N, CA, C and O of each residue as an XYZ file, in Angstrom:
460
protein
N     -21.755     39.781     -3.935
C     -22.817     39.439     -4.848
C     -22.784     37.930     -5.124
O     -21.771     37.280     -4.870
N     -23.872     37.377     -5.634
C     -23.905     35.929     -5.879
C     -22.869     35.473     -6.892
O     -22.368     34.352     -6.808
N     -22.540     36.347     -7.864
C     -21.555     35.938     -8.880
C     -20.162     35.831     -8.269
O     -19.388     34.950     -8.646
N     -19.840     36.706     -7.342
C     -18.527     36.629     -6.685
C     -18.422     35.367     -5.838
O     -17.382     34.708     -5.811
N     -19.498     35.043     -5.156
C     -19.492     33.825     -4.339
C     -19.346     32.602     -5.228
O     -18.612     31.669     -4.904
N     -20.060     32.615     -6.363
C     -19.971     31.479     -7.290
C     -18.563     31.355     -7.863
O     -18.026     30.253     -7.969
N     -17.957     32.507     -8.240
C     -16.587     32.482     -8.770
C     -15.603     31.973     -7.719
O     -14.700     31.198     -8.032
N     -15.780     32.410     -6.474
C     -14.904     31.966     -5.395
C     -15.059     30.466     -5.162
O     -14.070     29.764     -4.949
N     -16.275     29.982     -5.202
C     -16.532     28.563     -5.013
C     -15.902     27.741     -6.136
O     -15.299     26.700     -5.879
N     -16.036     28.196     -7.355
C     -15.456     27.477     -8.490
C     -13.935     27.475     -8.412
O     -13.301     26.454     -8.680
N     -13.347     28.607     -8.048
C     -11.882     28.653     -7.947
C     -11.392     27.771     -6.800
O     -10.331     27.155     -6.906
N     -12.149     27.706     -5.712
C     -11.774     26.826     -4.603
C     -11.854     25.364     -5.022
O     -10.969     24.573     -4.696
N     -12.914     25.002     -5.742
C     -13.036     23.626     -6.216
C     -11.934     23.270     -7.206
O     -11.432     22.146     -7.188
N     -11.549     24.211     -8.071
C     -10.436     23.963     -8.993
C      -9.143     23.739     -8.235
O      -8.370     22.840     -8.566
N      -8.907     24.556     -7.217
C      -7.678     24.402     -6.428
C      -7.659     23.055     -5.717
O      -6.621     22.395     -5.664
N      -8.806     22.644     -5.168
C      -8.866     21.340     -4.510
C      -8.661     20.204     -5.506
O      -8.011     19.211     -5.179
N      -9.201     20.333     -6.705
C      -9.008     19.324     -7.738
C      -7.545     19.246     -8.146
O      -7.003     18.152     -8.307
N      -6.903     20.393     -8.314
C      -5.484     20.409     -8.678
C      -4.636     19.810     -7.567
O      -3.688     19.073     -7.839
N      -4.965     20.119     -6.324
C      -4.217     19.565     -5.197
C      -4.383     18.059     -5.111
O      -3.411     17.344     -4.867
N      -5.595     17.564     -5.305
C      -5.806     16.120     -5.238
C      -5.112     15.413     -6.397
O      -4.612     14.302     -6.224
N      -5.072     16.041     -7.583
C      -4.349     15.441     -8.710
C      -2.857     15.386     -8.428
O      -2.204     14.389     -8.733
N      -2.314     16.447     -7.848
C      -0.884     16.443     -7.503
C      -0.575     15.358     -6.477
O       0.435     14.664     -6.588
N      -1.438     15.214     -5.487
C      -1.223     14.168     -4.475
C      -1.303     12.783     -5.103
O      -0.503     11.907     -4.777
N      -2.263     12.579     -6.000
C      -2.399     11.277     -6.654
C      -1.184     10.978     -7.520
O      -0.710      9.843     -7.552
N      -0.677     11.987     -8.223
C       0.516     11.771     -9.034
C       1.727     11.454     -8.174
O       2.527     10.585     -8.520
N       1.864     12.147     -7.067
C       3.009     11.898     -6.207
C       2.945     10.503     -5.608
O       3.966      9.826     -5.487
N       1.751     10.075     -5.234
C       1.612      8.737     -4.660
C       1.889      7.675     -5.719
O       2.556      6.680     -5.435
N       1.383      7.876     -6.942
C       1.567      6.856     -7.967
C       2.999      6.831     -8.488
O       3.463      5.789     -8.952
N       3.710      7.956     -8.420
C       5.087      7.998     -8.923
C       6.123      7.756     -7.834
O       7.316      7.674     -8.128
N       5.697      7.642     -6.605
C       6.644      7.447     -5.503
C       7.277      6.067     -5.617
O       6.597      5.092     -5.941
N       8.582      5.983     -5.349
C       9.231      4.668     -5.413
C       8.758      3.791     -4.265
O       8.705      4.227     -3.115
N       8.423      2.581     -4.582
C       7.962      1.640     -3.566
C       9.110      0.788     -3.068
O      10.245      0.964     -3.509
N       8.838     -0.121     -2.167
C       9.895     -0.995     -1.676
C      10.337     -1.947     -2.787
O       9.533     -2.409     -3.597
N      11.621     -2.217     -2.797
C      12.143     -3.122     -3.817
C      11.717     -4.548     -3.508
O      11.789     -4.975     -2.356
N      11.276     -5.287     -4.509
C      10.893     -6.672     -4.241
C      12.128     -7.530     -3.978
O      13.190     -7.319     -4.564
N      11.966     -8.481     -3.104
C      13.059     -9.396     -2.811
C      13.208    -10.393     -3.951
O      12.225    -10.806     -4.567
N      14.427    -10.765     -4.217
C      14.654    -11.781     -5.234
C      14.117    -13.108     -4.715
O      14.215    -13.404     -3.524
N      13.565    -13.882     -5.592
C      12.972    -15.160     -5.204
C      14.076    -16.083     -4.709
O      15.111    -16.231     -5.357
N      13.851    -16.691     -3.577
C      14.803    -17.658     -3.043
C      15.814    -17.061     -2.081
O      16.554    -17.810     -1.442
N      15.876    -15.732     -1.949
C      16.838    -15.136     -1.045
C      16.318    -15.029      0.382
O      17.105    -15.030      1.329
N      15.005    -14.938      0.546
C      14.437    -14.806      1.881
C      14.446    -16.170      2.560
O      13.896    -17.130      2.021
N      15.072    -16.269      3.751
C      15.103    -17.566      4.431
C      13.727    -17.903      4.994
O      13.051    -17.050      5.570
N      13.331    -19.133      4.822
C      12.073    -19.591      5.390
C      12.361    -20.730      6.339
O      13.184    -21.599      6.049
N      11.688    -20.727      7.466
C      11.870    -21.779      8.456
C      10.672    -22.709      8.412
O       9.523    -22.269      8.420
N      10.951    -23.964      8.367
C       9.873    -24.939      8.476
C       9.461    -25.008      9.932
O      10.235    -24.597     10.796
N       8.279    -25.507     10.240
C       7.862    -25.583     11.642
C       8.863    -26.339     12.517
O       9.087    -25.972     13.671
N       9.465    -27.399     11.963
C      10.437    -28.162     12.731
C      11.683    -27.326     13.014
O      12.220    -27.367     14.121
N      12.143    -26.570     12.019
C      13.316    -25.720     12.208
C      13.012    -24.580     13.178
O      13.885    -24.171     13.944
N      11.792    -24.070     13.151
C      11.418    -22.999     14.074
C      11.424    -23.505     15.509
O      11.873    -22.799     16.413
N      10.925    -24.733     15.728
C      10.956    -25.313     17.079
C      12.386    -25.523     17.527
O      12.705    -25.283     18.692
N      13.262    -25.967     16.627
C      14.666    -26.184     16.977
C      15.340    -24.865     17.325
O      16.167    -24.812     18.236
N      14.988    -23.785     16.598
C      15.598    -22.483     16.885
C      15.161    -21.982     18.254
O      15.974    -21.413     18.983
N      13.899    -22.180     18.623
C      13.445    -21.754     19.954
C      14.103    -22.591     21.032
O      14.444    -22.073     22.095
N      14.284    -23.862     20.778
C      14.880    -24.735     21.781
C      16.332    -24.364     22.018
O      16.814    -24.504     23.142
N      17.043    -23.900     21.010
C      18.446    -23.523     21.168
C      18.591    -22.332     22.098
O      19.588    -22.224     22.811
N      17.612    -21.435     22.102
C      17.702    -20.249     22.926
C      16.953    -20.395     24.250
O      16.716    -19.401     24.936
N      16.590    -21.580     24.602
C      15.953    -21.840     25.876
C      14.467    -21.543     25.898
O      13.869    -21.467     26.971
N      13.863    -21.374     24.740
C      12.436    -21.100     24.687
C      11.634    -22.385     24.745
O      12.145    -23.468     24.460
N      10.365    -22.251     25.119
C       9.488    -23.410     25.136
C       9.106    -23.764     23.704
O       9.187    -22.931     22.802
N       8.692    -24.999     23.513
C       8.327    -25.422     22.168
C       7.111    -24.657     21.660
O       7.113    -24.197     20.518
N       6.097    -24.513     22.462
C       4.881    -23.816     22.055
C       4.697    -22.585     22.936
O       4.775    -22.694     24.159
N       4.452    -21.410     22.340
C       4.232    -20.216     23.164
C       2.915    -20.312     23.932
O       1.911    -20.800     23.414
N       2.941    -19.843     25.163
C       1.751    -19.861     26.009
C       1.007    -18.539     25.851
O       1.630    -17.486     25.718
N      -0.312    -18.591     25.864
C      -1.119    -17.385     25.762
C      -1.089    -16.605     27.072
O      -0.780    -17.162     28.126
N      -1.406    -15.336     27.004
C      -1.420    -14.478     28.183
C      -2.720    -14.701     28.951
O      -3.808    -14.604     28.384
N      -2.601    -14.996     30.224
C      -3.771    -15.190     31.079
C      -3.715    -14.200     32.224
O      -2.681    -13.571     32.449
N      -4.810    -14.054     32.951
C      -4.812    -13.139     34.095
C      -3.854    -13.606     35.187
O      -3.227    -12.791     35.865
N      -3.747    -14.908     35.350
C      -2.861    -15.427     36.385
C      -1.400    -15.224     35.990
O      -0.548    -14.999     36.850
N      -1.113    -15.301     34.697
C       0.263    -15.170     34.239
C       0.683    -13.734     33.967
O       1.851    -13.483     33.670
N      -0.242    -12.788     34.062
C       0.089    -11.392     33.800
C       0.865    -10.810     34.977
O       0.490    -11.046     36.126
N       1.925    -10.063     34.728
C       2.685     -9.485     35.839
C       1.878     -8.413     36.572
O       1.029     -7.742     35.987
N       2.166     -8.270     37.868
C       1.453     -7.265     38.670
C       1.835     -5.847     38.248
O       0.986     -4.959     38.181
N       3.120     -5.648     37.964
C       3.570     -4.336     37.527
C       3.798     -4.385     36.029
O       4.432     -5.311     35.523
N       3.286     -3.400     35.321
C       3.443     -3.347     33.878
C       4.074     -2.020     33.519
O       4.113     -1.103     34.340
N       4.570     -1.911     32.297
C       5.202     -0.677     31.849
C       4.176      0.435     31.746
O       3.133      0.263     31.115
N       4.457      1.557     32.352
C       3.605      2.733     32.216
C       4.490      3.967     32.210
O       5.503      4.023     32.908
N       4.104      4.944     31.425
C       4.881      6.172     31.325
C       4.476      7.132     32.440
O       3.515      6.888     33.169
N       5.220      8.216     32.559
C       4.872      9.233     33.553
C       3.522      9.867     33.227
O       2.779     10.263     34.125
N       3.210      9.960     31.929
C       1.930     10.548     31.508
C       0.770      9.656     31.958
O      -0.297     10.165     32.300
N       0.963      8.339     31.963
C      -0.091      7.427     32.412
C      -0.381      7.596     33.895
O      -1.507      7.378     34.341
N       0.627      7.981     34.651
C       0.466      8.116     36.102
C      -0.170      9.445     36.498
O      -0.598      9.607     37.640
N      -0.237     10.405     35.563
C      -0.801     11.726     35.867
C      -2.321     11.668     35.891
O      -2.940     10.835     35.228
N      -2.913     12.580     36.676
C      -4.369     12.717     36.643
C      -4.746     13.542     35.416
O      -3.881     14.140     34.776
N      -6.035     13.574     35.089
C      -6.476     14.306     33.900
C      -6.195     15.798     34.012
O      -5.847     16.439     33.019
N      -6.342     16.357     35.207
C      -6.080     17.791     35.369
C      -4.599     18.104     35.176
O      -4.253     19.161     34.648
N      -3.726     17.194     35.600
C      -2.288     17.404     35.384
C      -1.935     17.275     33.905
O      -1.061     17.987     33.410
N      -2.613     16.368     33.196
C      -2.344     16.206     31.765
C      -2.729     17.462     31.000
O      -2.039     17.846     30.056
N      -3.833     18.115     31.399
C      -4.279     19.317     30.698
C      -3.355     20.500     30.942
O      -3.390     21.466     30.180
N      -2.529     20.453     31.982
C      -1.577     21.528     32.248
C      -0.268     21.336     31.486
O       0.577     22.231     31.483
N      -0.090     20.195     30.847
C       1.124     19.897     30.106
C       1.176     20.766     28.847
O       0.189     20.828     28.114
N       2.303     21.439     28.575
C       2.397     22.309     27.401
C       2.206     21.566     26.073
O       1.700     22.150     25.115
N       2.592     20.320     26.002
C       2.425     19.553     24.768
C       0.941     19.320     24.496
O       0.499     19.410     23.351
N       0.183     19.025     25.525
C      -1.248     18.808     25.364
C      -1.936     20.111     24.973
O      -2.808     20.122     24.105
N      -1.547     21.193     25.606
C      -2.125     22.505     25.280
C      -1.822     22.854     23.816
O      -2.703     23.316     23.092
N      -0.591     22.634     23.391
C      -0.223     22.900     21.994
C      -1.007     22.034     21.022
O      -1.402     22.504     19.954
N      -1.238     20.778     21.376
C      -2.015     19.890     20.513
C      -3.450     20.338     20.377
O      -4.008     20.314     19.280
N      -4.053     20.745     21.475
C      -5.437     21.223     21.434
C      -5.530     22.494     20.594
O      -6.466     22.659     19.812
N      -4.563     23.384     20.759
C      -4.557     24.622     19.960
C      -4.364     24.302     18.484
O      -5.025     24.889     17.627
N      -3.456     23.371     18.183
C      -3.191     23.019     16.784
C      -4.412     22.400     16.119
O      -4.615     22.569     14.917
N      -5.221     21.690     16.883
C      -6.426     21.079     16.309
C      -7.535     22.108     16.138
O      -8.229     22.093     15.122
N      -7.719     23.001     17.109
C      -8.853     23.927     17.063
C      -8.580     25.199     16.265
O      -9.520     25.819     15.767
N      -7.327     25.597     16.134
C      -7.004     26.869     15.482
C      -7.498     26.950     14.031
O      -8.048     27.986     13.658
N      -7.334     25.920     13.195
C      -7.846     26.042     11.822
C      -9.354     26.284     11.759
O      -9.824     27.016     10.889
N     -10.105     25.685     12.658
C     -11.553     25.888     12.664
C     -11.907     27.308     13.089
O     -12.820     27.912     12.527
N     -11.201     27.842     14.065
C     -11.458     29.210     14.516
C     -11.118     30.197     13.402
O     -11.872     31.136     13.148
N      -9.980     29.981     12.739
C      -9.589     30.866     11.639
C     -10.602     30.760     10.497
O     -10.936     31.770      9.879
N     -11.088     29.572     10.213
C     -12.098     29.400      9.170
C     -13.390     30.110      9.494
O     -14.008     30.718      8.619
N     -13.809     30.036     10.760
C     -15.041     30.737     11.164
C     -14.870     32.239     11.046
O     -15.786     32.935     10.608
N     -13.706     32.749     11.432
C     -13.453     34.190     11.325
C     -13.482     34.611      9.856
O     -14.042     35.650      9.506
N     -12.866     33.780      8.996
C     -12.845     34.105      7.560
C     -14.253     34.077      6.983
O     -14.596     34.919      6.154
N     -15.074     33.119      7.410
C     -16.455     33.064      6.914
C     -17.268     34.275      7.343
O     -18.005     34.840      6.534
N     -17.147     34.681      8.594
C     -17.899     35.831      9.070
C     -17.371     37.133      8.479
O     -18.139     38.066      8.246
N     -16.060     37.199      8.236
C     -15.488     38.423      7.662
C     -15.880     38.593      6.201
O     -15.934     39.716      5.700
N     -16.154     37.485      5.511
C     -16.490     37.578      4.087
C     -17.943     37.982      3.840
O     -18.307     38.273      2.701
N     -18.763     38.007      4.857
C     -20.181     38.337      4.669
C     -20.413     39.816      4.689
O     -21.550     40.265      4.544
C-alpha cells in the first residue's frame, strides 16, 4: 500500500541520515597528522640544493623528458603485455566485475520482489 512504501522510504532516509552523521563525526573526530614544530624541518636554499645535487654527481639543472631522451624500453607489467581477451580471463578481473555489478543486480531483484 502507499503508506507502507512511504514508511519504508522515510525509514530508509532516516538510516541514511544517521549513517552520514556517523561518518561526519568519525571524520571530524579522527586524529590528524601531528604538526611539525617550527624550525625543525630542514629547508634547503637553492644554492644548497645545487650543492647537494653536485655532491651526488647530478646535473645542476634537471632536464625535461623529450622524445629523443625517452628510453626505448620502459617498465611494463605482465598485465600490460596481455591482450584484452586474456585480461578478461584473469580471475581478479572477473572478481572485480562481479563485485561492481552484484549490488545492482541484488538491488533490482529486491525492487522487483517488493512489488
